[in-house]
Tab-separated table of C-alpha atoms in Angstrom:
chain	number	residue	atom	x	y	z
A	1	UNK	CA	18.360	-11.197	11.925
A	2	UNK	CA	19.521	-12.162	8.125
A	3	UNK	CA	17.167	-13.368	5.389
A	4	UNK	CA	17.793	-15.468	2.596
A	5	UNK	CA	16.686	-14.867	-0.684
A	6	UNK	CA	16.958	-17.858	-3.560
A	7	UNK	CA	15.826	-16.135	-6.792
A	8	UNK	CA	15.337	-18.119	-9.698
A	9	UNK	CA	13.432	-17.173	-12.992
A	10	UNK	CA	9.944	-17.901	-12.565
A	11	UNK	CA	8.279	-20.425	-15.340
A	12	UNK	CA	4.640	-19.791	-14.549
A	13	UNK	CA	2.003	-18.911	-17.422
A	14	UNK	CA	-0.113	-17.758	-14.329
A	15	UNK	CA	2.345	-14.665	-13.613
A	16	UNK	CA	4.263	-13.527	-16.474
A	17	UNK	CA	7.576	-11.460	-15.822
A	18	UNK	CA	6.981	-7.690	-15.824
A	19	UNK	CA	9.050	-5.828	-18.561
A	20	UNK	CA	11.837	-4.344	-16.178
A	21	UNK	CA	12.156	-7.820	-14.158
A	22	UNK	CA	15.686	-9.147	-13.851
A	23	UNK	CA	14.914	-12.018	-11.755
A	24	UNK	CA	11.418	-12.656	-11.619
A	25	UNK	CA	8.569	-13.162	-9.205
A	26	UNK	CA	9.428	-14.234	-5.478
A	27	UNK	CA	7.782	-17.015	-3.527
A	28	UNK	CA	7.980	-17.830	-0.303
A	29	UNK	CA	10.576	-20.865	0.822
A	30	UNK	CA	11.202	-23.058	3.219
A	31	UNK	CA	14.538	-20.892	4.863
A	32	UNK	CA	16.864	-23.322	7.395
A	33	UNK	CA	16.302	-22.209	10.716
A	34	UNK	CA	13.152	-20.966	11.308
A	35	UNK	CA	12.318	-17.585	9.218
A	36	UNK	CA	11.024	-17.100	5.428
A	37	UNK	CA	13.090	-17.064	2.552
A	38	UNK	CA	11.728	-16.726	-1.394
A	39	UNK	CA	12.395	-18.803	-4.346
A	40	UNK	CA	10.745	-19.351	-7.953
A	41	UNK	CA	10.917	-22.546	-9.929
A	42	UNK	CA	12.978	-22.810	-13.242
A	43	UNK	CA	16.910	-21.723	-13.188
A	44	UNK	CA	19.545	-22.365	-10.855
A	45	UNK	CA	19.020	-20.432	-7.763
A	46	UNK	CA	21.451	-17.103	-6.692
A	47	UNK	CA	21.785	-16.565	-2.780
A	48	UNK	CA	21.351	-12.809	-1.515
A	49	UNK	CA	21.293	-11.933	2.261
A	50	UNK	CA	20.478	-8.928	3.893
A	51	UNK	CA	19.270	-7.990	7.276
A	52	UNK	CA	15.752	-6.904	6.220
A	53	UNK	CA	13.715	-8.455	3.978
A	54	UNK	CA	14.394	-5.434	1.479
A	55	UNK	CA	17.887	-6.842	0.841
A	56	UNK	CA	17.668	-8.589	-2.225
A	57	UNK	CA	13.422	-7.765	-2.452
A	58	UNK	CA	14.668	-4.461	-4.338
A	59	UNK	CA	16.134	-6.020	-7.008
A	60	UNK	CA	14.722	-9.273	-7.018
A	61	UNK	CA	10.803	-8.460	-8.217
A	62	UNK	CA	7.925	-8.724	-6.168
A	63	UNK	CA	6.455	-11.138	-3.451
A	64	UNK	CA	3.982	-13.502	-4.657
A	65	UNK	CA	2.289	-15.803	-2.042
A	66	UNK	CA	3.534	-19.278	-3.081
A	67	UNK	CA	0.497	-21.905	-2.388
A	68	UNK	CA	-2.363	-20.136	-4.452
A	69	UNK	CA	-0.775	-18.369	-6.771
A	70	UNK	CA	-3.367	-19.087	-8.989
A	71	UNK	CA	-5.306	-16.860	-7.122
A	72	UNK	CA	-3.508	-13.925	-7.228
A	73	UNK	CA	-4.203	-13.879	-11.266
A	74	UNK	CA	-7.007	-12.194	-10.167
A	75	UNK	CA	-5.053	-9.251	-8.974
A	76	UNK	CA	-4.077	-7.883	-12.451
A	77	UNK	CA	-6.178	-10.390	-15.032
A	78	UNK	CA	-9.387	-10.339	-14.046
A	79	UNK	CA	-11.976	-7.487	-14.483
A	80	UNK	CA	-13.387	-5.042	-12.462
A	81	UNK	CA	-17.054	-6.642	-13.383
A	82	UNK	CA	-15.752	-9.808	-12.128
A	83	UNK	CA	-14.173	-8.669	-9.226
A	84	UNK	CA	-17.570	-6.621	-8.601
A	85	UNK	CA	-19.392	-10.489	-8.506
A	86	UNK	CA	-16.783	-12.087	-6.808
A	87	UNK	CA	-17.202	-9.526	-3.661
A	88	UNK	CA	-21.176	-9.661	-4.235
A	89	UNK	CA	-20.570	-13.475	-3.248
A	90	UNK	CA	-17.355	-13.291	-1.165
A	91	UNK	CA	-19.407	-15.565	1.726
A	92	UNK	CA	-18.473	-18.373	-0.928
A	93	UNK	CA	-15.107	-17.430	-1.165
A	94	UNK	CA	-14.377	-17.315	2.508
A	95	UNK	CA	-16.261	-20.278	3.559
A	96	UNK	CA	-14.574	-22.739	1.367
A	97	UNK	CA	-11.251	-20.987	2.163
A	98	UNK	CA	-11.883	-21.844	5.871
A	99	UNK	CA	-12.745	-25.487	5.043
A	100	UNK	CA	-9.613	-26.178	3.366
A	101	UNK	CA	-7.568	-24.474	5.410
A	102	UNK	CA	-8.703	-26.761	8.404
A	103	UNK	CA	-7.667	-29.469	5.987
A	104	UNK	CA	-4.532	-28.133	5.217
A	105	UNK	CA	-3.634	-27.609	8.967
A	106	UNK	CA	-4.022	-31.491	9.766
A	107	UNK	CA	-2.545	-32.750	6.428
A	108	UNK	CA	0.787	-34.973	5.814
A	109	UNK	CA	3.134	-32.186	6.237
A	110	UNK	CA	4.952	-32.719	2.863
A	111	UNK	CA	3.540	-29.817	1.001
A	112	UNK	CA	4.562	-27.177	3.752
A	113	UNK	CA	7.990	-29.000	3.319
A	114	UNK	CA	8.125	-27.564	-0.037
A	115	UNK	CA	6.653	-24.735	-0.014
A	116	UNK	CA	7.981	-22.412	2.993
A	117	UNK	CA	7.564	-22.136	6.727
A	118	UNK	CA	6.143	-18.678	8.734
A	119	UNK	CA	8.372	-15.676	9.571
A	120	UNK	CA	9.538	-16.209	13.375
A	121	UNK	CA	10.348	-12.137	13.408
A	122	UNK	CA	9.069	-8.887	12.019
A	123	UNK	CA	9.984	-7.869	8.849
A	124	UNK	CA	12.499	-4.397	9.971
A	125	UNK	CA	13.082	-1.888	7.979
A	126	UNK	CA	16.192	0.610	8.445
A	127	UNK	CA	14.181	3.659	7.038
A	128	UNK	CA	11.864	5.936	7.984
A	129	UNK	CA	8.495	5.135	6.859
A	130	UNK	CA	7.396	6.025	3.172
A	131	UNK	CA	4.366	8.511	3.347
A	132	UNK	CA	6.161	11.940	4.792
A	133	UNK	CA	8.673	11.796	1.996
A	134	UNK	CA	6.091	11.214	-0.755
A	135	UNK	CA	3.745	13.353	0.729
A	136	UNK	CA	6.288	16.037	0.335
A	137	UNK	CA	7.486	15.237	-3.221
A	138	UNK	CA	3.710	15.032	-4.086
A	139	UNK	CA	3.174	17.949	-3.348
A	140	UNK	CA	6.039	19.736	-4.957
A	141	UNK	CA	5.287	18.452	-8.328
A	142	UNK	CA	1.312	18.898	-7.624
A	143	UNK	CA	0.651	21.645	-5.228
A	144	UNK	CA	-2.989	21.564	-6.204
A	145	UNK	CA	-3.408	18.768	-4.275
A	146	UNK	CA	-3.861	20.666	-1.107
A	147	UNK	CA	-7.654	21.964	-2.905
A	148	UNK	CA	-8.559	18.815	-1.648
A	149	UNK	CA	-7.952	19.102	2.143
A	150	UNK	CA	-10.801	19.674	4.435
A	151	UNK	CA	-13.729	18.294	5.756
A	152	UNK	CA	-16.450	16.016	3.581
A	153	UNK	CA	-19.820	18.364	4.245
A	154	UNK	CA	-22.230	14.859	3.633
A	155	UNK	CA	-20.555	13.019	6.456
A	156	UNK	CA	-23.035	13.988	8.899
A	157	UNK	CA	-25.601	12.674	6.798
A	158	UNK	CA	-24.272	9.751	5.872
A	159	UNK	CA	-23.601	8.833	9.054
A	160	UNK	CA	-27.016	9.852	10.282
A	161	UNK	CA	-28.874	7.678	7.785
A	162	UNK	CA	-26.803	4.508	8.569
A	163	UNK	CA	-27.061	5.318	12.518
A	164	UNK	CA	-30.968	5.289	12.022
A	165	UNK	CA	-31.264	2.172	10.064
A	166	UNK	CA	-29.588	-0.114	12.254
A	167	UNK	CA	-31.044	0.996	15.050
A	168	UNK	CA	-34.078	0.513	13.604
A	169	UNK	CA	-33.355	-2.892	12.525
A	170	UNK	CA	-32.389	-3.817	15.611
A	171	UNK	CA	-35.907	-2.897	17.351
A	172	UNK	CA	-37.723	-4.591	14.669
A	173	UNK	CA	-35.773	-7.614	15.385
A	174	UNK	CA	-36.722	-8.253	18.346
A	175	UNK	CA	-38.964	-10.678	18.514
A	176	UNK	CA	-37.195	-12.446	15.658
A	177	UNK	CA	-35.681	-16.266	16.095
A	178	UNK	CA	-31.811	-16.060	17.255
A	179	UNK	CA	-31.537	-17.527	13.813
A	180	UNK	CA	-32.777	-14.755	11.907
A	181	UNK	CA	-30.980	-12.377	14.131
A	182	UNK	CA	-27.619	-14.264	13.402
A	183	UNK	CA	-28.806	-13.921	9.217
A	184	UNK	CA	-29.423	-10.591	9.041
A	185	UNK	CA	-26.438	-9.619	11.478
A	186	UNK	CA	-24.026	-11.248	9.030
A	187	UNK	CA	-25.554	-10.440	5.665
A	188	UNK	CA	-26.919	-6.580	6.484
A	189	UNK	CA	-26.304	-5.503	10.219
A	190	UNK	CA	-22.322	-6.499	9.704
A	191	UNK	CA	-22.384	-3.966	6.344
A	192	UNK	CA	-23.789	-0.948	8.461
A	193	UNK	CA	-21.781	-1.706	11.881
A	194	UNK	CA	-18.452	-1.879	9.509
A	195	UNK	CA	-19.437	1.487	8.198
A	196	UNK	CA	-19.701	3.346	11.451
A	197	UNK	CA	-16.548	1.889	12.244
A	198	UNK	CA	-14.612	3.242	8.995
A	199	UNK	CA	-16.810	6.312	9.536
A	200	UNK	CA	-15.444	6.815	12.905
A	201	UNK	CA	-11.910	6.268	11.048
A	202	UNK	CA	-12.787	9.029	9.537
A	203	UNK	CA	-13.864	11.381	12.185
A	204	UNK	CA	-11.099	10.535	14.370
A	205	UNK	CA	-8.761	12.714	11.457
A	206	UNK	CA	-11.386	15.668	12.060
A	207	UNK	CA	-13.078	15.074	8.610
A	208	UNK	CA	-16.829	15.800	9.242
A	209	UNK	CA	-16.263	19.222	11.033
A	210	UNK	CA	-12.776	21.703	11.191
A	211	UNK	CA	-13.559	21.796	14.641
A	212	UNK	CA	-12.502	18.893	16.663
A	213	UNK	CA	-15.164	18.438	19.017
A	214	UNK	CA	-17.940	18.663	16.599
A	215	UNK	CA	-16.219	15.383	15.134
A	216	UNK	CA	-15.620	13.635	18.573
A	217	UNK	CA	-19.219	14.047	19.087
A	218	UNK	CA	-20.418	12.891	16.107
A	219	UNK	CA	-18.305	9.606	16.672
A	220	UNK	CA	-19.930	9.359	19.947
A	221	UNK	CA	-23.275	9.192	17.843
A	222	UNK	CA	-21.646	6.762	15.354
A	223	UNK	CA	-20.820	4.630	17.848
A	224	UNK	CA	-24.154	3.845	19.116
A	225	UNK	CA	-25.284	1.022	16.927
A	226	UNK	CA	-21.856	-0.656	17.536
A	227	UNK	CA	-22.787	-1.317	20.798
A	228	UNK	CA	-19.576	-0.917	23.010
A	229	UNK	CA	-18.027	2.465	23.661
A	230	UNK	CA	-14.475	2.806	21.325
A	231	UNK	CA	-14.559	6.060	19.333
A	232	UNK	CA	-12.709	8.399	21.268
A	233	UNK	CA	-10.091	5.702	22.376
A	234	UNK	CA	-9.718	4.580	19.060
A	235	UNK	CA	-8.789	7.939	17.812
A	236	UNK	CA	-5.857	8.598	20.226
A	237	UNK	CA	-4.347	5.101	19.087
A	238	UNK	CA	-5.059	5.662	15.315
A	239	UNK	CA	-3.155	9.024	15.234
A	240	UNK	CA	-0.079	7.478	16.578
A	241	UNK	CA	-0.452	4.955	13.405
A	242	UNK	CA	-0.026	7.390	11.492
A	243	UNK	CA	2.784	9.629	13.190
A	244	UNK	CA	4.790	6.303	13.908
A	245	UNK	CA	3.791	3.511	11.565
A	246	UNK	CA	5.370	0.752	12.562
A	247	UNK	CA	7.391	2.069	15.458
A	248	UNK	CA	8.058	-0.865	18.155
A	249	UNK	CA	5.993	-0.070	21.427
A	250	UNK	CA	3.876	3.058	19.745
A	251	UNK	CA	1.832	1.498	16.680
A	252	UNK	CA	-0.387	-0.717	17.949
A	253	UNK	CA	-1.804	-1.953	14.370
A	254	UNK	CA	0.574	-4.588	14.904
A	255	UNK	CA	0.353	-7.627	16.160
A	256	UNK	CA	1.733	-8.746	19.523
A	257	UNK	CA	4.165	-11.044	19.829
A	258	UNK	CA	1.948	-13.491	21.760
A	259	UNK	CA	-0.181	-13.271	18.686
A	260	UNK	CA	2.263	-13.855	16.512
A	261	UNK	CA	3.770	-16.605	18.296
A	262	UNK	CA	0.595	-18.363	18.556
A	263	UNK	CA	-0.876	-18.384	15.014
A	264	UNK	CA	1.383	-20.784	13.109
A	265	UNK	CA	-0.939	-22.563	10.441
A	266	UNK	CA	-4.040	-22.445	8.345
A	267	UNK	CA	-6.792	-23.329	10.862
A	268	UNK	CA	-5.138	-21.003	13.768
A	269	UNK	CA	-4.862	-17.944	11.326
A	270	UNK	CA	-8.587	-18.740	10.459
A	271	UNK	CA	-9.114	-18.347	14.153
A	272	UNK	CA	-7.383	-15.232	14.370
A	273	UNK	CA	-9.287	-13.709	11.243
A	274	UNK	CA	-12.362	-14.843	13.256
A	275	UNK	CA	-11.433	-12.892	16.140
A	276	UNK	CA	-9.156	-9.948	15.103
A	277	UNK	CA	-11.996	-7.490	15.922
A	278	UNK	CA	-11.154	-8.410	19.767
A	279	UNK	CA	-7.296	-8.562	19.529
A	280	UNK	CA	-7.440	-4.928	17.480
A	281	UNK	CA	-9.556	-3.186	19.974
A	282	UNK	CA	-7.783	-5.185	23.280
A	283	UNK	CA	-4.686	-5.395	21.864
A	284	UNK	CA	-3.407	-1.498	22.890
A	285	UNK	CA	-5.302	-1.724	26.213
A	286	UNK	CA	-2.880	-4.176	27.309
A	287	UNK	CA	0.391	-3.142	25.291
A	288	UNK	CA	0.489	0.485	26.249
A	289	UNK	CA	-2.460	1.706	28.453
A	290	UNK	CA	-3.379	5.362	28.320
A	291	UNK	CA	-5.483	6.798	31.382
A	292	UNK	CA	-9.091	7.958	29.951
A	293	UNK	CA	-10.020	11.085	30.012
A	294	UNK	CA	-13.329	13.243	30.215
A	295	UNK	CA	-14.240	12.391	26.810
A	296	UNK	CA	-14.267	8.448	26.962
A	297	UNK	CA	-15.984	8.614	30.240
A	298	UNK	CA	-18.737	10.612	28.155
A	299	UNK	CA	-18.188	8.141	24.898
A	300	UNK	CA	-19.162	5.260	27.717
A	301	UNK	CA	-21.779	6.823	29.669
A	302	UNK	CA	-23.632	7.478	26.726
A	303	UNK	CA	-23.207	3.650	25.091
A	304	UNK	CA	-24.437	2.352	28.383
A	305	UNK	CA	-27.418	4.631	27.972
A	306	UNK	CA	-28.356	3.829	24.616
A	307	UNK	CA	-27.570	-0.110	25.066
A	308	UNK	CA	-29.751	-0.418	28.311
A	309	UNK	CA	-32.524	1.306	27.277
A	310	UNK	CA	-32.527	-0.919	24.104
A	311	UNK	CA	-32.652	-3.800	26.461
A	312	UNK	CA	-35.562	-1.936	28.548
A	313	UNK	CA	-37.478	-0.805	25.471
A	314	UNK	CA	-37.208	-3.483	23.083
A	315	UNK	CA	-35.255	-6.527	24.872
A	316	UNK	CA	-32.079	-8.411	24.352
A	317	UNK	CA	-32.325	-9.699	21.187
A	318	UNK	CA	-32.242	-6.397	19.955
A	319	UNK	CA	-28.946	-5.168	21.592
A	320	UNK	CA	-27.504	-9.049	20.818
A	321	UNK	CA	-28.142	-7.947	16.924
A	322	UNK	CA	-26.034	-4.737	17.466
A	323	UNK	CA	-23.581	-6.682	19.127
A	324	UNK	CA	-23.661	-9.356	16.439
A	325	UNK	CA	-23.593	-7.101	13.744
A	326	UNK	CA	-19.836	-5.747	14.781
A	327	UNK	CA	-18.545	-9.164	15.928
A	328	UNK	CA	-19.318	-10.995	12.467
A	329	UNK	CA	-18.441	-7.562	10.688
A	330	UNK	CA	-14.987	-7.722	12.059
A	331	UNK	CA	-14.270	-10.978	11.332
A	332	UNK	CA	-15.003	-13.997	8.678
A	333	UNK	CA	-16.052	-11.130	6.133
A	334	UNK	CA	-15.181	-9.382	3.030
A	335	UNK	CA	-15.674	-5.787	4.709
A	336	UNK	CA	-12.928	-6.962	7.472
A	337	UNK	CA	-10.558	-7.885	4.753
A	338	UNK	CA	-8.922	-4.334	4.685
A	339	UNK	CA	-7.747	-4.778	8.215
A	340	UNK	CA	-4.893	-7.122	6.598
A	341	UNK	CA	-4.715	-5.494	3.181
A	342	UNK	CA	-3.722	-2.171	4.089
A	343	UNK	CA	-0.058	-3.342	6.159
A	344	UNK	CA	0.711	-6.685	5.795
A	345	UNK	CA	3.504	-7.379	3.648
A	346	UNK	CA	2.917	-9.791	0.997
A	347	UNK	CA	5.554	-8.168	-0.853
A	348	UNK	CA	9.021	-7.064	1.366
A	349	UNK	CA	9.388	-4.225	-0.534
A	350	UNK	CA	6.163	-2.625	0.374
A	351	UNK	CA	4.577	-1.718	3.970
A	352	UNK	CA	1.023	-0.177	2.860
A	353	UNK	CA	-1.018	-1.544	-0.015
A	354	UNK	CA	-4.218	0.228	-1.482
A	355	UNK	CA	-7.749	-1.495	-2.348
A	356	UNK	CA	-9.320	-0.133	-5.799
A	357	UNK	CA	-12.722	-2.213	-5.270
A	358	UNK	CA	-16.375	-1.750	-5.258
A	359	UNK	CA	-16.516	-2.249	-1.523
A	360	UNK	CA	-14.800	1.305	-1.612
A	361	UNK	CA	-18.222	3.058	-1.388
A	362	UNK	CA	-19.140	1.064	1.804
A	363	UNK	CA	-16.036	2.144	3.813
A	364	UNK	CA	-15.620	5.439	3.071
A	365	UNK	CA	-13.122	4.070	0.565
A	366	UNK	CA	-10.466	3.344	2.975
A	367	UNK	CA	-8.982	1.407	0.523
A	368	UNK	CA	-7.085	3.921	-1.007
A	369	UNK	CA	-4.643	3.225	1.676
A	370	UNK	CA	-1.372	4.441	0.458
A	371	UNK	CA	-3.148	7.525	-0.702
A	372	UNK	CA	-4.814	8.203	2.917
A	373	UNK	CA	-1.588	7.706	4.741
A	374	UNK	CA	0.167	10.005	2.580
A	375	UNK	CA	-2.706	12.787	2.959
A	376	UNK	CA	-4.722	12.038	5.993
A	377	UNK	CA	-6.474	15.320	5.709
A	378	UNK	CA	-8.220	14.315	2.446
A	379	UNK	CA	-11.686	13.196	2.446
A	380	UNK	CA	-12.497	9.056	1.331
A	381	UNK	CA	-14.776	11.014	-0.931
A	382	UNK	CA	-11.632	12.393	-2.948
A	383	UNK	CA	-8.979	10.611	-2.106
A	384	UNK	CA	-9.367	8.826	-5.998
A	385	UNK	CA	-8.202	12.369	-7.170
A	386	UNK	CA	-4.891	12.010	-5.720
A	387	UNK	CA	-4.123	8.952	-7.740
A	388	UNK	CA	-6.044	10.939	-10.626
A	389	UNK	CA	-3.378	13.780	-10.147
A	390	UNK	CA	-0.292	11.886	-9.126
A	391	UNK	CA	-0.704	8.351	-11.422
A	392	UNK	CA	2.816	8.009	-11.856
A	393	UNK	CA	3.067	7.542	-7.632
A	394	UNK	CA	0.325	4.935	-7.117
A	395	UNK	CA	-0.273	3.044	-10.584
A	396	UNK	CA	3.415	1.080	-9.697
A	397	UNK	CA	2.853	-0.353	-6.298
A	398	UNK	CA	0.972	-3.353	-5.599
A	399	UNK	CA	-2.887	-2.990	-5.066
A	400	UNK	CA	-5.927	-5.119	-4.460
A	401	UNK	CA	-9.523	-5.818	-6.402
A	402	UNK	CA	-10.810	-7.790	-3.850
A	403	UNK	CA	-10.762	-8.131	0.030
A	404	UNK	CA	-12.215	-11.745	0.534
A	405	UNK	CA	-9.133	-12.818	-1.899
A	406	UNK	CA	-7.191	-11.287	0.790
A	407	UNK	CA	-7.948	-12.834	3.581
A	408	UNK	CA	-7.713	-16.199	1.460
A	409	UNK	CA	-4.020	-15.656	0.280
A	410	UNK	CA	-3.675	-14.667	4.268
A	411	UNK	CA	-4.896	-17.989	5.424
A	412	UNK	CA	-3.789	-20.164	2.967
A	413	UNK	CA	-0.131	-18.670	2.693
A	414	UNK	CA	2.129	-20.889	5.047
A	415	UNK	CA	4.831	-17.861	4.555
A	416	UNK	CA	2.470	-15.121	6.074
A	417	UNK	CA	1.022	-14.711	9.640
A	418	UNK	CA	0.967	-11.848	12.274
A	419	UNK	CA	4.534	-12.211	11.882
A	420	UNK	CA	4.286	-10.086	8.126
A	421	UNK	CA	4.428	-6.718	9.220
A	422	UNK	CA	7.470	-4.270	8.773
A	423	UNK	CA	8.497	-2.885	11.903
A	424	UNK	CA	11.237	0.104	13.144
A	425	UNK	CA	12.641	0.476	16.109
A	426	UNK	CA	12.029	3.766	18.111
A	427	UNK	CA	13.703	6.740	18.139
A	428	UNK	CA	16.164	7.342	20.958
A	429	UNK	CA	15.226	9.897	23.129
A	430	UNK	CA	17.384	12.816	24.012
A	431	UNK	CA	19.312	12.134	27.556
């Protein structure tokens, strides 16, 4: 499938021309056809084509979401105090952002004539994916990186303490209005819920323990306040994330093409932000099936435990506030904004992107993305060393200060949808 590429020089005060730019920023354009292509405003326009989007991305600059590029100022202007406030208050952020979006999905149609139409494929890249190789030049130039493999000896505790709180906010809840229940499940229990999750992220790369079962067992624990039974699962799809990012048929990060197909505008992608908790966790169970074994029969058998006799104890409400807490958690909410900052591509030139933000030290600082994928055996807790050590891999690729931006520029970006992921094809297998 070709892509077209206009490139023009870009005029904007908002986004001034790095140093080394021949040709300027990129943003997305309508392309004839169906597809995306990229332009900039100011001098005449040069054609490249290329059957992946990193034909003519390379040399051209780097992608910058046409409609709000105002916003994206924030990405390299604004300071990390600022950015601190802005995610203290993201609720704002993402409310508004939904409101206009529903008003930009019903609107006269001559803006989105000007400014771009969705991808109707994957972006597909031609290489292999990008973390072995730096992984391994890494740690040629800076062997001491390796000091920092094993497990994180306060993840137990951690884990303990947050385990214990929700559950006990979920007993003392219950004889609370459905309206409180819905308050505090969006502006504490969705915080706590999100953690487990990213802490069971973490166990499911043997991080608490060096012995594997130790860890599996301590996500069965995390996975209590969550309310439905996904640790052990979730770890056998994760690790094939990581072995085959973006293979076709293995990595089931990505979205579906029924997804894909489906979300086409502002007010459907708000939808699908709503609800990408449910697509992530059904999406693999339905794409490629795997038959469970003794260990998620023991990861459900003990959910159903703990969720009845919170229902026999203590009553609905206070197993509905679990269940709350991960639903709203996964969704509309700054802590759910790394699910689409970490792979989708914003610029074609780039697959994984890092978050440098304060939400770091709720989420066992997944954010550091690009630096997790290229040493998944390093700790959250340290994984700031390796760009410490190694600046001169991580300072040049595009990053984020803020997830609830994120998940604006998603919405509002007629050029992105499910459809902005890079994809491979599979290996061929021996005959």
């Amino acid at each position: 499938m070709e892509r077209t590429c206009q490139v023009r020089a870009c005029s904007s005060p908002l986004l001034p021309l790095p140093a080394n730019s021949q040709t300027g920023n990129l943003l997305p354009s309508r392309a004839g056809g169906g597809g995306t292509s990229y332009r900039e405003t100011g001098a005449p326009a040069t054609t490249l084509t290329g059957k992946s989007p990193r034909a003519g991305a390379v040399a051209a600059g780097s992608l910058v979401p046409s409609r709000h590029c105002r916003c994206l100022r924030g990405l390299e202007e604004v300071d990390a105090a600022a950015i601190a406030v802005a995610d203290a208050f993201a609720i704002c952020w993402i409310v508004c952002g939904g409101l206009v979006s529903m008003g930009a999905a019903v609107g006269d149609g001559r803006e989105e004539a000007e400014e771009g139409v969705m991808a109707t494929d994957f972006f597909w890249s031609y290489t292999d994916e990008p973390h072995a190789s730096r992984r391994r030049e890494i740690l040629a130039k800076h062997p001491q990186i390796k000091e920092l493999f094993g497990p994180d000896p306060l993840a137990f505790l951690k884990i303990a303490a947050v385990v214990s709180l929700q559950l006990w906010t979920a007993t003392f809840l219950r004889g609370a209005s459905w309206m409180k229940i819905l308050t505090v499940a969006y502006f504490f229990g969705s915080f706590l819920n999100h953690n487990l999750f990213l802490a069971i992220h973490e166990l499911s790369h043997n991080l608490a323990f060096t012995t594997p079962s130790y860890n599996r067992w301590l996500g069965i624990f995390a996975n209590l306040p969550i309310g439905v039974p996904m640790s052990i699962t979730f770890q056998k799809y994760h690790l094939e994330h990581h072995r085959f990012q973006g293979v076709d048929g293995i990595d089931m990060d990505i979205p579906s093409q029924a997804e894909a197909h489906a979300v086409k505008n502002a007010l459907s992608k708000s939808v699908w932000v709503v609800f990408q908790l449910f697509f992530y966790a059904l999406r693999p169970l339905f794409l490629k099936p795997k038959p469970p074994g003794l260990w998620e029969f023991t990861n459900l058998i003990i959910q159903i435990a703990l969720d009845a006799s919170m229902v026999y104890f203590f009553g609905w409400k206070s197993l509905a506030y679990l269940i709350l807490s991960t639903f709203v958690g996964g969704g509309m909410h700054p802590m759910a904004g790394h699910f689409i900052s970490e792979h989708y591509v914003f610029n074609p030139d780039q697959e994984t992107y890092s978050y440098y933000g304060p939400l770091n030290l709720m989420t066992w600082h997944v954010g550091y993305h690009n630096e997790h994928h290229d040493f998944p055996r390093i700790p959250g807790t340290r994984l700031y060393k390796v760009r410490e050590i190694a600046p001169e891999y991580y300072n040049n690729l595009k990053s984020y200060k803020s997830w609830s931006q994120v998940i604006y520029m998603y919405i509002m970006d007629q050029t992105v949808g499910p459809f902005s992921r890079m994809k491979r094809k599979a290996p061929k297998k021996d005959s």
